[in-house]
Each structure stands twice: as C-alpha cells, then as structure tokens.
Amino acid sequence: MKILLENIKELVQVIDDPLLFRAGKEMSRLKTIKNAFLIIRDELIEEYGTMEELKDKYTDDDLLVEIDCTNRLVYPSFCDSHTHIVYAHSREIEFVNRIAGLTYKEIARQGGGILNSAKRLHETSEDELYHSAMDRIFEVMKIGTGAIEIKSGYGLNTDDELKMLRVIQRLKETAPICIRSTFLGAHAIPEKYKSKPSNYVDLIINEMIPQVVADELADFIDVFCDKGFFSPQDTDRILLAGIKYGLRPKIHANELGFTGGVQVGVKYNALSVDHLEYMGDEEIQVLKGTETMPTVLPGAAFFLNLPLSPVRKMIDAGLPVALASDFNPGSSPSGNMSFISSLGCIKYNMIPEEVINATTLNSAYAMGVSDCLGSITKGKTANLFITSEAGSIASLPYNFGSNLIETVIINGEIQSF
Ligand code: NIG
Ligand code: FE
C-alpha cells in the first residue's frame, strides 16, 4: 500500500541524515519543506520533496491513496516520553482540596496522592486497567501522539507492580502506537515501610527487579528521587541494581527541591532526568556533554503551580531539552501534547522550532525510539499527522486549547477514530 500526501503547505521536522537529538542553539534549527509531497510505502516514509520534484519520483505502479494537504502542515507524530496512563481512578477530590489550600506534599503525607492511586489500583482488575489505559491511548492518538512511554508505580508491592507491567505489556502488544515500558517500583514509600524505608528499597532490589526482568516486562527503570520520597542514596542503590539486570534509568528528579537527583541520574548514564523544576548552575553543568536528556513536564508544573524549570537557561547553556506530558491522575491529568507545546512557548519562552524539536526528535531519544520515530526521515516509521488549515508552525502552540490535528497516520495507516 502506498499513500501520497501532496500539496503540503509545509512539511515539518525533515531530517535527511539520522540525528540523535538537538541541543543548545541547534534546538532552534528546524528544516521544513514548503509546497511538499510525501510518499508512504507500507508502514515507512519512502520519499519526500517539493511538488516540483514529485514527477520524477512518482510511478503509479501500485495502489496509491492520494491525500490533498493544501493549506495544511504535516508533522511527525509527537513522542510522549513520560506518562503514567495505567491507573484506576481520577483524583478529583485532591484537586479540589488543593484549590482549598492543601499542597501536593501535604496530600501525599495524608495518604492521598500516589498511595491513594496504589490502593485503587490494587482493587481494580487487570482487564479494567487495560481497557481504561487503551481508551487513554486512543484519546492521545487522536491529538497527535504516535509513541508513548508508560510507567508502573501505582503498585508498590511486587504483585501489583507486576500486574501494572503486564497491563503495559498487553498494551504494547495490541495498541497501534509504539510503547516503551518503565518499572517505577520506587514511586512512593508504602505506609507499612514508613518507619524503615530502606526495607522497601531492599524489596525493590531483591524481589521486584529480578522478577520484572525475568518476565521481560520493562525497558527502563525509574525512581522518584525527591524530598519526602527516595533519597539520592536509595536511588543510587536501586539504579545500580537495575543496571546489573540490564535496565537503563530514566528518573524523576528535582521536582520538589535540589535533591541530587540530576547528579545520580547522570552518574548512572540515565537516558533522561525528568521534571527539573529545581535546576541550579551545578545541575546544568553536570548534564553538559552527557547522554542524558533533560526532560521538562510542563503539564505537572501547570497543574500543581510549581516553579517553572529554567528551560531558557538550560538551552542557552547548550543542553538539549525534551518535553513530555506526564499524563497521570495526580499531577497532570492530560496527555495533550499540543497544549504542552503551547506551555513550552508561553511559559518557558521556547520558540516554536525548539518546541517541535523537544516534542518529536528529543522526546523520541528520551524514550529510546529515535532510530525509527521523531522526524520526517526516509525509512522511519510513518507516524505523522496532518493539521487543519493553518498559517505556520506557530499555529499549533498559538491556538492553545484548540485541536488543529485533522488526520492521523500511524504505521502508514490512515486512522479513522
Ligand atoms: O511525575 N512526581 C512523581 N510522580 C508523578 C505524579 C504521580 C501522582 O501524583 O500520581 C509525576 O508528577
Ligand atoms: Fe511522572
């Protein structure tokens, strides 16, 4: 099956030669082709160029669907490199309590927050978890997401962590989009370990990690390294154990304070360190020249009214930045990457080119899929979207809260939702 997109007003994020990610000044670089065509064969991007070049490349030898993209832009799908979309129930009560004055930390201390989600998850069947998460996948696919990372972390005991990871595995096998799975047993300290948290760390190391790996249920390992959660020393032990079992870290760091999370992540060559509301010069220097992608989660900062990560300072210092949704019931109950793009521009002073690099190429790297997704490149998987009539690459972040995504193509197939 061959699909031809023609008369594309602007084909966005074209990368001719494979590139892992863009950093610093390079983040404002973005190649687009105006008045373009793109050919998809089976599930791959086969060819692209200007409409003038099309006649040399087009042979109508096999079945061809033509899509006229006049006045429309075409983008590679968003890669959402940080989510927690397997969960049992919303946390609207906490939302209202926060409006009334309680903080996220206070709610967590009173057994709300992550512990509340763990209780709900324990009571919910694998089937129900699978179906509600699949609904969320379709919800975000419709609005442009073509790859998603999903974490465990609402289990907090061996059986329930494995249950969550099995749900993610089933989603991987059945959802149309690319999924990567992360083991986050170290998401919160369960009530019964409150007086001796190191015993929970031991359980993660001695029981959970070996089982997760034996059942081949995770691509990455995560720790919530922050104030009131796991210390850098706990994180050090957990990451070391995970690495011994072949799990590369991707960690939650510096959301609630200067906790040493960034440093311990870099020490273990984490693929990404995520959140980063608290970033000083030291954290920025530590990340320079490493293979660790600093990942900012604007939805969580927006929803919890957190201080904003100093993205401008990070990029100006030469770092790469990825943006992801953090879709979860407690701190970011939305996986809308167009809205994340708007926040990137409006709150973090990123220009649209930087936001596009942060939500496609760099976030693909942050979930280990940049060899096949994250840009318009020959041979990459044809996961892309066509906008409605739009003016420029600024249209998506500018029209915050609106959906400008009209047609979605996943694995070379036009989706009808
Ligand atoms: O990324 N910060 C830690 N974990 C999640 C929140 C999870 C929750 O509140 O349920 C986050 O924001
Ligand atoms: Fe998170």
Short mmCIF file of C-alpha atoms and ligand atoms in Angstrom, two decimals:
data_model
loop_
_atom_site.label_atom_id
_atom_site.label_comp_id
_atom_site.label_asym_id
_atom_site.label_seq_id
_atom_site.Cartn_x
_atom_site.Cartn_y
_atom_site.Cartn_z
CA MET A 1 0.00 0.00 0.00
CA LYS A 2 1.28 3.38 -0.98
CA ILE A 3 0.00 6.75 0.22
CA LEU A 4 0.84 10.08 -1.38
CA LEU A 5 0.41 13.30 0.59
CA GLU A 6 0.54 16.16 -1.89
CA ASN A 7 0.40 19.95 -1.92
CA ILE A 8 1.58 20.04 1.70
CA LYS A 9 1.83 23.69 2.70
CA GLU A 10 4.80 22.88 4.95
CA LEU A 11 6.38 19.51 5.76
CA VAL A 12 7.80 19.95 9.24
CA GLN A 13 10.84 18.44 11.02
CA VAL A 14 12.57 16.98 7.96
CA ILE A 15 15.88 15.34 8.92
CA ASP A 16 17.75 13.86 5.98
CA ASP A 17 20.64 12.26 7.86
CA PRO A 18 19.97 10.39 11.09
CA LEU A 19 20.41 12.55 14.16
CA LEU A 20 20.03 11.53 17.80
CA PHE A 21 18.87 14.85 19.27
CA ARG A 22 19.35 18.60 19.05
CA ALA A 23 20.97 20.62 21.85
CA GLY A 24 21.55 24.29 22.68
CA LYS A 25 21.42 26.67 19.71
CA GLU A 26 20.75 23.71 17.40
CA MET A 27 17.33 23.38 19.05
CA SER A 28 16.16 26.41 17.10
CA ARG A 29 17.12 24.68 13.86
CA LEU A 30 14.22 23.07 12.02
CA LYS A 31 14.12 22.02 8.40
CA THR A 32 10.78 22.31 6.68
CA ILE A 33 9.84 21.93 3.02
CA LYS A 34 7.20 24.26 1.61
CA ASN A 35 4.78 23.01 -1.08
CA ALA A 36 5.87 19.45 -0.43
CA PHE A 37 4.89 15.86 -1.11
CA LEU A 38 5.48 12.77 0.99
CA ILE A 39 5.16 9.12 -0.04
CA ILE A 40 4.47 6.35 2.46
CA ARG A 41 5.01 2.72 1.46
CA ASP A 42 3.59 0.15 3.84
CA GLU A 43 4.48 1.45 7.30
CA LEU A 44 7.51 3.53 6.30
CA ILE A 45 8.29 7.00 4.97
CA GLU A 46 9.65 6.28 1.50
CA GLU A 47 10.20 9.65 -0.11
CA TYR A 48 9.56 13.36 0.25
CA GLY A 49 10.48 16.59 -1.50
CA THR A 50 8.97 19.60 -3.24
CA MET A 51 5.94 19.27 -5.51
CA GLU A 52 8.20 20.14 -8.47
CA GLU A 53 10.37 17.11 -7.67
CA LEU A 54 7.38 14.82 -7.40
CA LYS A 55 7.03 13.94 -11.08
CA ASP A 56 10.47 12.26 -11.13
CA LYS A 57 9.70 10.13 -8.12
CA TYR A 58 6.10 9.19 -8.69
CA THR A 59 5.36 5.94 -10.50
CA ASP A 60 1.74 4.91 -10.34
CA ASP A 61 2.61 1.24 -10.42
CA ASP A 62 0.89 0.19 -7.27
CA LEU A 63 -2.16 1.02 -5.25
CA LEU A 64 -1.99 4.64 -4.26
CA VAL A 65 -4.16 6.70 -1.95
CA GLU A 66 -3.79 10.41 -2.54
CA ILE A 67 -4.39 12.96 0.21
CA ASP A 68 -4.55 16.61 -0.76
CA CYS A 69 -2.89 18.66 2.01
CA THR A 70 -3.50 22.12 0.54
CA ASN A 71 -3.11 24.79 3.27
CA ARG A 72 -2.17 22.06 5.75
CA LEU A 73 1.06 21.27 7.57
CA VAL A 74 2.39 17.74 8.10
CA TYR A 75 4.35 16.84 11.25
CA PRO A 76 5.95 13.68 12.60
CA SER A 77 3.78 12.45 15.49
CA PHE A 78 4.59 13.61 18.99
CA CYS A 79 6.64 11.21 21.10
CA ASP A 80 5.44 11.41 24.70
CA SER A 81 8.42 10.10 26.67
CA HIS A 82 6.94 10.25 30.20
CA THR A 83 3.46 9.08 31.28
CA HIS A 84 1.65 7.08 33.95
CA ILE A 85 -1.50 6.23 31.97
CA VAL A 86 -2.23 2.90 33.63
CA TYR A 87 -4.28 3.98 36.63
CA ALA A 88 -7.54 3.04 38.24
CA HIS A 89 -9.28 6.26 39.09
CA SER A 90 -9.08 10.02 38.81
CA ARG A 91 -8.07 12.08 41.87
CA GLU A 92 -10.54 14.93 41.55
CA ILE A 93 -11.07 15.17 45.31
CA GLU A 94 -7.39 16.03 45.79
CA PHE A 95 -7.69 18.58 43.02
CA VAL A 96 -10.48 20.32 44.91
CA ASN A 97 -8.55 20.01 48.20
CA ARG A 98 -5.59 21.72 46.60
CA ILE A 99 -7.81 24.57 45.45
CA ALA A 100 -8.89 24.87 49.09
CA GLY A 101 -5.26 25.27 50.15
CA LEU A 102 -3.63 21.87 50.72
CA THR A 103 -0.31 21.27 48.96
CA TYR A 104 0.66 18.22 46.87
CA LYS A 105 3.14 17.27 49.60
CA GLU A 106 0.51 17.59 52.36
CA ILE A 107 -1.95 15.46 50.40
CA ALA A 108 0.76 12.83 49.87
CA ARG A 109 1.64 12.88 53.58
CA GLN A 110 -2.00 12.20 54.50
CA GLY A 111 -2.08 9.02 52.40
CA GLY A 112 -3.52 10.69 49.33
CA GLY A 113 -1.52 11.09 46.18
CA ILE A 114 0.37 8.12 44.83
CA LEU A 115 -0.66 5.91 47.80
CA ASN A 116 -4.30 6.63 47.02
CA SER A 117 -3.77 5.57 43.40
CA ALA A 118 -2.00 2.41 44.63
CA LYS A 119 -4.98 1.49 46.81
CA ARG A 120 -7.37 1.96 43.87
CA LEU A 121 -5.16 0.01 41.52
CA HIS A 122 -5.00 -2.91 43.95
CA GLU A 123 -8.81 -3.12 43.87
CA THR A 124 -9.06 -2.96 40.07
CA SER A 125 -8.79 -5.92 37.69
CA GLU A 126 -6.11 -6.18 35.03
CA ASP A 127 -8.80 -6.16 32.38
CA GLU A 128 -10.33 -2.91 33.61
CA LEU A 129 -6.89 -1.29 33.85
CA TYR A 130 -6.09 -2.43 30.32
CA HIS A 131 -9.31 -1.04 28.83
CA SER A 132 -9.14 2.33 30.57
CA ALA A 133 -5.48 2.77 29.57
CA MET A 134 -6.29 1.78 25.99
CA ASP A 135 -9.01 4.47 25.96
CA ARG A 136 -6.36 6.99 27.03
CA ILE A 137 -4.05 5.80 24.27
CA PHE A 138 -6.76 6.40 21.66
CA GLU A 139 -7.56 9.76 23.24
CA VAL A 140 -3.95 10.94 22.76
CA MET A 141 -3.51 9.28 19.35
CA LYS A 142 -6.37 11.42 18.05
CA ILE A 143 -4.46 14.52 19.12
CA GLY A 144 -1.15 13.60 17.57
CA THR A 145 0.77 11.24 19.85
CA GLY A 146 2.48 8.43 17.94
CA ALA A 147 4.71 6.93 20.64
CA ILE A 148 4.31 6.78 24.39
CA GLU A 149 6.32 5.68 27.40
CA ILE A 150 4.28 4.24 30.29
CA LYS A 151 5.45 3.71 33.87
CA SER A 152 4.38 1.34 36.61
CA GLY A 153 4.49 2.80 40.13
CA TYR A 154 0.92 2.57 41.40
CA GLY A 155 1.52 -1.00 42.59
CA LEU A 156 4.13 -0.51 45.31
CA ASN A 157 4.25 -4.22 46.14
CA THR A 158 5.63 -6.99 43.97
CA ASP A 159 2.30 -8.43 42.82
CA ASP A 160 0.72 -5.11 41.93
CA GLU A 161 3.83 -3.75 40.21
CA LEU A 162 3.92 -6.90 38.07
CA LYS A 163 0.19 -6.53 37.43
CA MET A 164 0.72 -2.98 36.11
CA LEU A 165 3.64 -4.04 33.97
CA ARG A 166 1.62 -6.92 32.49
CA VAL A 167 -1.06 -4.40 31.55
CA ILE A 168 1.58 -2.25 29.83
CA GLN A 169 2.90 -5.36 28.07
CA ARG A 170 -0.61 -6.14 26.77
CA LEU A 171 -0.97 -2.55 25.59
CA LYS A 172 2.38 -2.89 23.78
CA GLU A 173 1.13 -5.98 22.00
CA THR A 174 -2.23 -4.56 20.99
CA ALA A 175 -2.09 -0.76 20.70
CA PRO A 176 -1.33 0.72 17.27
CA ILE A 177 1.35 3.10 18.56
CA CYS A 178 4.86 2.39 19.81
CA ILE A 179 5.06 1.88 23.60
CA ARG A 180 8.03 1.69 25.96
CA SER A 181 7.64 0.42 29.49
CA THR A 182 9.33 1.65 32.67
CA PHE A 183 9.46 -0.06 36.07
CA LEU A 184 8.82 2.55 38.79
CA GLY A 185 8.51 0.47 41.97
CA ALA A 186 10.28 3.37 43.71
CA HIS A 187 7.44 5.85 43.20
CA ALA A 188 6.42 6.27 46.86
CA ILE A 189 7.14 4.58 50.17
CA PRO A 190 4.17 2.40 51.17
CA GLU A 191 2.62 3.04 54.59
CA LYS A 192 3.95 -0.14 56.18
CA TYR A 193 7.56 0.81 55.33
CA LYS A 194 7.30 4.42 56.57
CA SER A 195 9.40 3.75 59.69
CA LYS A 196 12.03 1.78 57.74
CA PRO A 197 12.08 2.91 54.10
CA SER A 198 15.31 1.02 53.43
CA ASN A 199 13.36 -2.24 53.77
CA TYR A 200 11.19 -1.17 50.84
CA VAL A 201 14.32 -0.35 48.85
CA ASP A 202 15.58 -3.86 49.69
CA LEU A 203 12.31 -5.33 48.43
CA ILE A 204 12.65 -3.44 45.14
CA ILE A 205 16.24 -4.61 44.72
CA ASN A 206 15.95 -8.20 45.88
CA GLU A 207 12.48 -9.16 44.74
CA MET A 208 10.89 -6.76 42.28
CA ILE A 209 13.76 -6.09 39.86
CA PRO A 210 14.69 -9.77 39.40
CA GLN A 211 11.06 -10.70 38.69
CA VAL A 212 10.39 -7.78 36.38
CA VAL A 213 13.46 -8.72 34.35
CA ALA A 214 12.74 -12.47 34.41
CA ASP A 215 9.30 -11.77 32.95
CA GLU A 216 10.79 -9.27 30.44
CA LEU A 217 8.32 -6.60 31.50
CA ALA A 218 10.37 -3.38 31.42
CA ASP A 219 12.62 -1.42 29.09
CA PHE A 220 13.73 1.11 31.73
CA ILE A 221 13.92 1.67 35.49
CA ASP A 222 12.74 4.83 37.25
CA VAL A 223 12.98 6.25 40.80
CA PHE A 224 11.14 9.28 42.20
CA CYS A 225 14.28 10.84 43.68
CA ASP A 226 12.89 13.78 45.62
CA LYS A 227 12.14 15.31 49.01
CA GLY A 228 9.86 13.01 51.03
CA PHE A 229 10.23 10.18 48.51
CA PHE A 230 13.55 8.44 47.67
CA SER A 231 16.93 9.89 48.63
CA PRO A 232 19.90 10.02 46.24
CA GLN A 233 21.42 7.17 48.32
CA ASP A 234 18.29 4.99 47.82
CA THR A 235 18.32 5.96 44.16
CA ASP A 236 21.98 5.03 43.83
CA ARG A 237 21.30 1.53 45.18
CA ILE A 238 18.19 0.98 43.05
CA LEU A 239 19.76 2.19 39.81
CA LEU A 240 22.87 0.11 40.37
CA ALA A 241 20.71 -2.98 40.87
CA GLY A 242 18.61 -2.15 37.81
CA ILE A 243 21.67 -1.65 35.63
CA LYS A 244 23.05 -5.04 36.74
CA TYR A 245 19.86 -6.50 35.30
CA GLY A 246 20.16 -4.52 32.08
CA LEU A 247 17.62 -1.75 32.82
CA ARG A 248 18.72 1.75 31.82
CA PRO A 249 17.50 4.51 34.17
CA LYS A 250 15.05 7.28 33.33
CA ILE A 251 14.35 9.10 36.56
CA HIS A 252 12.09 11.63 38.27
CA ALA A 253 14.40 14.32 39.65
CA ASN A 254 14.38 17.79 41.20
CA GLU A 255 10.62 18.37 41.13
CA LEU A 256 10.33 19.34 44.79
CA GLY A 257 13.84 20.55 45.62
CA PHE A 258 17.57 20.45 44.91
CA THR A 259 17.75 16.78 45.77
CA GLY A 260 20.80 15.44 43.97
CA GLY A 261 18.54 13.55 41.57
CA VAL A 262 20.14 15.02 38.46
CA GLN A 263 23.62 14.09 39.70
CA VAL A 264 22.73 10.49 40.49
CA GLY A 265 20.92 10.16 37.14
CA VAL A 266 23.98 11.37 35.23
CA LYS A 267 26.24 9.12 37.34
CA TYR A 268 24.33 6.09 36.02
CA ASN A 269 24.03 7.41 32.45
CA ALA A 270 20.25 7.76 32.69
CA LEU A 271 18.54 8.10 29.34
CA SER A 272 16.61 11.03 30.81
CA VAL A 273 16.14 13.02 34.01
CA ASP A 274 12.61 14.35 34.21
CA HIS A 275 10.74 17.26 35.89
CA LEU A 276 13.70 19.57 36.75
CA GLU A 277 11.78 22.39 38.42
CA TYR A 278 14.82 22.92 40.67
CA MET A 279 17.88 23.39 38.47
CA GLY A 280 20.90 25.40 39.54
CA ASP A 281 24.20 26.00 37.75
CA GLU A 282 25.60 22.82 39.23
CA GLU A 283 22.80 20.65 37.80
CA ILE A 284 23.19 22.30 34.40
CA GLN A 285 26.96 21.77 34.37
CA VAL A 286 26.61 18.13 35.39
CA LEU A 287 24.33 17.44 32.41
CA LYS A 288 26.60 19.06 29.83
CA GLY A 289 28.15 16.69 27.31
CA THR A 290 26.31 13.65 28.68
CA GLU A 291 23.91 11.22 27.00
CA THR A 292 21.13 12.11 29.48
CA MET A 293 18.16 14.04 28.07
CA PRO A 294 16.82 16.75 30.41
CA THR A 295 13.05 16.37 30.17
CA VAL A 296 10.61 19.01 31.32
CA LEU A 297 6.97 18.23 32.14
CA PRO A 298 5.03 21.49 31.72
CA GLY A 299 1.65 19.86 32.45
CA ALA A 300 2.67 18.95 36.01
CA ALA A 301 4.13 22.40 36.73
CA PHE A 302 0.95 23.98 35.32
CA PHE A 303 -1.44 21.72 37.23
CA LEU A 304 0.42 21.91 40.55
CA ASN A 305 1.53 25.53 40.23
CA LEU A 306 5.16 24.53 40.63
CA PRO A 307 8.07 26.86 39.92
CA LEU A 308 9.00 26.68 36.25
CA SER A 309 12.04 24.77 35.12
CA PRO A 310 14.68 27.24 33.77
CA VAL A 311 14.41 25.91 30.22
CA ARG A 312 15.80 29.05 28.59
CA LYS A 313 18.88 28.91 30.79
CA MET A 314 19.34 25.21 30.04
CA ILE A 315 19.13 25.65 26.28
CA ASP A 316 21.31 28.76 26.35
CA ALA A 317 23.90 26.75 28.30
CA GLY A 318 23.98 24.25 25.42
CA LEU A 319 21.75 21.49 26.82
CA PRO A 320 19.10 19.61 24.87
CA VAL A 321 15.55 19.64 26.27
CA ALA A 322 12.64 17.27 25.70
CA LEU A 323 9.04 18.00 26.66
CA ALA A 324 6.57 15.30 27.73
CA SER A 325 3.08 15.25 29.21
CA ASP A 326 3.50 13.26 32.47
CA PHE A 327 -0.14 12.17 31.89
CA ASN A 328 -1.24 10.84 35.33
CA PRO A 329 -4.16 11.30 37.73
CA GLY A 330 -2.30 13.32 40.38
CA SER A 331 -0.12 15.93 38.77
CA SER A 332 -1.05 16.12 35.08
CA PRO A 333 -4.38 14.59 34.07
CA SER A 334 -3.86 15.38 30.39
CA GLY A 335 -1.77 13.91 27.60
CA ASN A 336 -2.40 16.73 25.17
CA MET A 337 0.97 17.40 23.53
CA SER A 338 -0.36 20.40 21.59
CA PHE A 339 -1.15 22.02 24.94
CA ILE A 340 2.32 21.02 26.19
CA SER A 341 3.68 22.81 23.09
CA SER A 342 1.69 25.93 23.98
CA LEU A 343 3.04 25.85 27.53
CA GLY A 344 6.56 25.41 26.12
CA CYS A 345 6.19 28.65 24.16
CA ILE A 346 4.11 30.68 26.58
CA LYS A 347 5.55 29.72 29.96
CA TYR A 348 9.08 28.60 29.12
CA ASN A 349 9.87 31.09 26.36
CA MET A 350 10.73 28.44 23.82
CA ILE A 351 10.31 29.35 20.16
CA PRO A 352 8.09 27.03 18.08
CA GLU A 353 11.15 25.42 16.43
CA GLU A 354 12.54 24.49 19.87
CA VAL A 355 9.20 23.12 20.99
CA ILE A 356 8.94 20.95 17.88
CA ASN A 357 12.43 19.52 18.47
CA ALA A 358 11.56 18.97 22.15
CA THR A 359 8.30 17.08 21.45
CA THR A 360 9.48 14.96 18.49
CA LEU A 361 13.20 14.27 17.99
CA ASN A 362 14.42 14.88 21.55
CA SER A 363 11.50 13.14 23.22
CA ALA A 364 11.94 10.18 20.83
CA TYR A 365 15.54 9.97 22.08
CA ALA A 366 14.33 10.19 25.71
CA MET A 367 12.30 7.01 25.23
CA GLY A 368 14.85 5.20 23.09
CA VAL A 369 12.97 5.27 19.79
CA SER A 370 14.77 7.95 17.78
CA ASP A 371 16.06 5.35 15.30
CA CYS A 372 12.52 4.83 13.98
CA LEU A 373 10.42 7.83 15.10
CA GLY A 374 10.60 11.55 15.89
CA SER A 375 11.26 13.07 12.45
CA ILE A 376 10.38 13.00 8.77
CA THR A 377 13.25 10.82 7.59
CA LYS A 378 13.35 8.20 4.85
CA GLY A 379 12.98 4.73 6.35
CA LYS A 380 11.44 5.93 9.62
CA THR A 381 8.00 4.67 10.64
CA ALA A 382 5.21 6.69 9.05
CA ASN A 383 3.62 8.05 12.23
CA LEU A 384 2.53 11.56 11.40
CA PHE A 385 -0.33 14.00 11.45
CA ILE A 386 -1.90 16.48 9.07
CA THR A 387 -3.19 19.72 10.56
CA SER A 388 -6.39 21.52 9.69
CA GLU A 389 -5.88 24.72 7.67
CA ALA A 390 -3.05 26.51 9.45
CA GLY A 391 -0.85 29.51 8.91
CA SER A 392 2.58 28.41 10.11
CA ILE A 393 4.48 26.28 12.60
CA ALA A 394 3.37 28.80 15.25
CA SER A 395 -0.30 27.88 14.71
CA LEU A 396 -0.28 24.82 16.99
CA PRO A 397 1.17 26.45 20.12
CA TYR A 398 -0.60 29.75 19.39
CA ASN A 399 -4.09 28.24 19.31
CA PHE A 400 -3.80 26.85 22.84
CA GLY A 401 -6.64 24.58 23.87
CA SER A 402 -7.79 24.02 20.28
CA ASN A 403 -7.23 20.86 18.30
CA LEU A 404 -5.60 21.58 14.96
CA ILE A 405 -4.90 17.95 14.20
CA GLU A 406 -7.21 16.72 11.47
CA THR A 407 -5.77 13.46 10.14
CA VAL A 408 -3.58 10.94 11.91
CA ILE A 409 -1.45 8.30 10.18
CA ILE A 410 0.07 5.52 12.30
CA ASN A 411 2.33 2.80 10.87
CA GLY A 412 1.39 4.07 7.42
CA GLU A 413 -2.33 3.64 8.05
CA ILE A 414 -4.84 6.47 7.99
CA GLN A 415 -6.73 6.32 11.29
CA SER A 416 -10.47 6.66 11.44
CA PHE A 417 -11.43 7.20 15.05
O1 NIG B 1 5.56 12.61 37.59
N1 NIG B 1 6.33 13.07 40.64
C1 NIG B 1 6.06 11.89 40.76
N2 NIG B 1 5.20 11.18 40.05
C2 NIG B 1 4.19 11.70 39.22
C3 NIG B 1 2.95 12.03 39.98
C4 NIG B 1 2.19 10.84 40.23
C5 NIG B 1 0.94 11.09 41.02
O2 NIG B 1 0.76 12.11 41.69
O3 NIG B 1 0.13 10.17 40.93
C6 NIG B 1 4.71 12.86 38.43
O4 NIG B 1 4.30 14.01 38.61
FE FE B 2 5.92 11.36 36.32
#
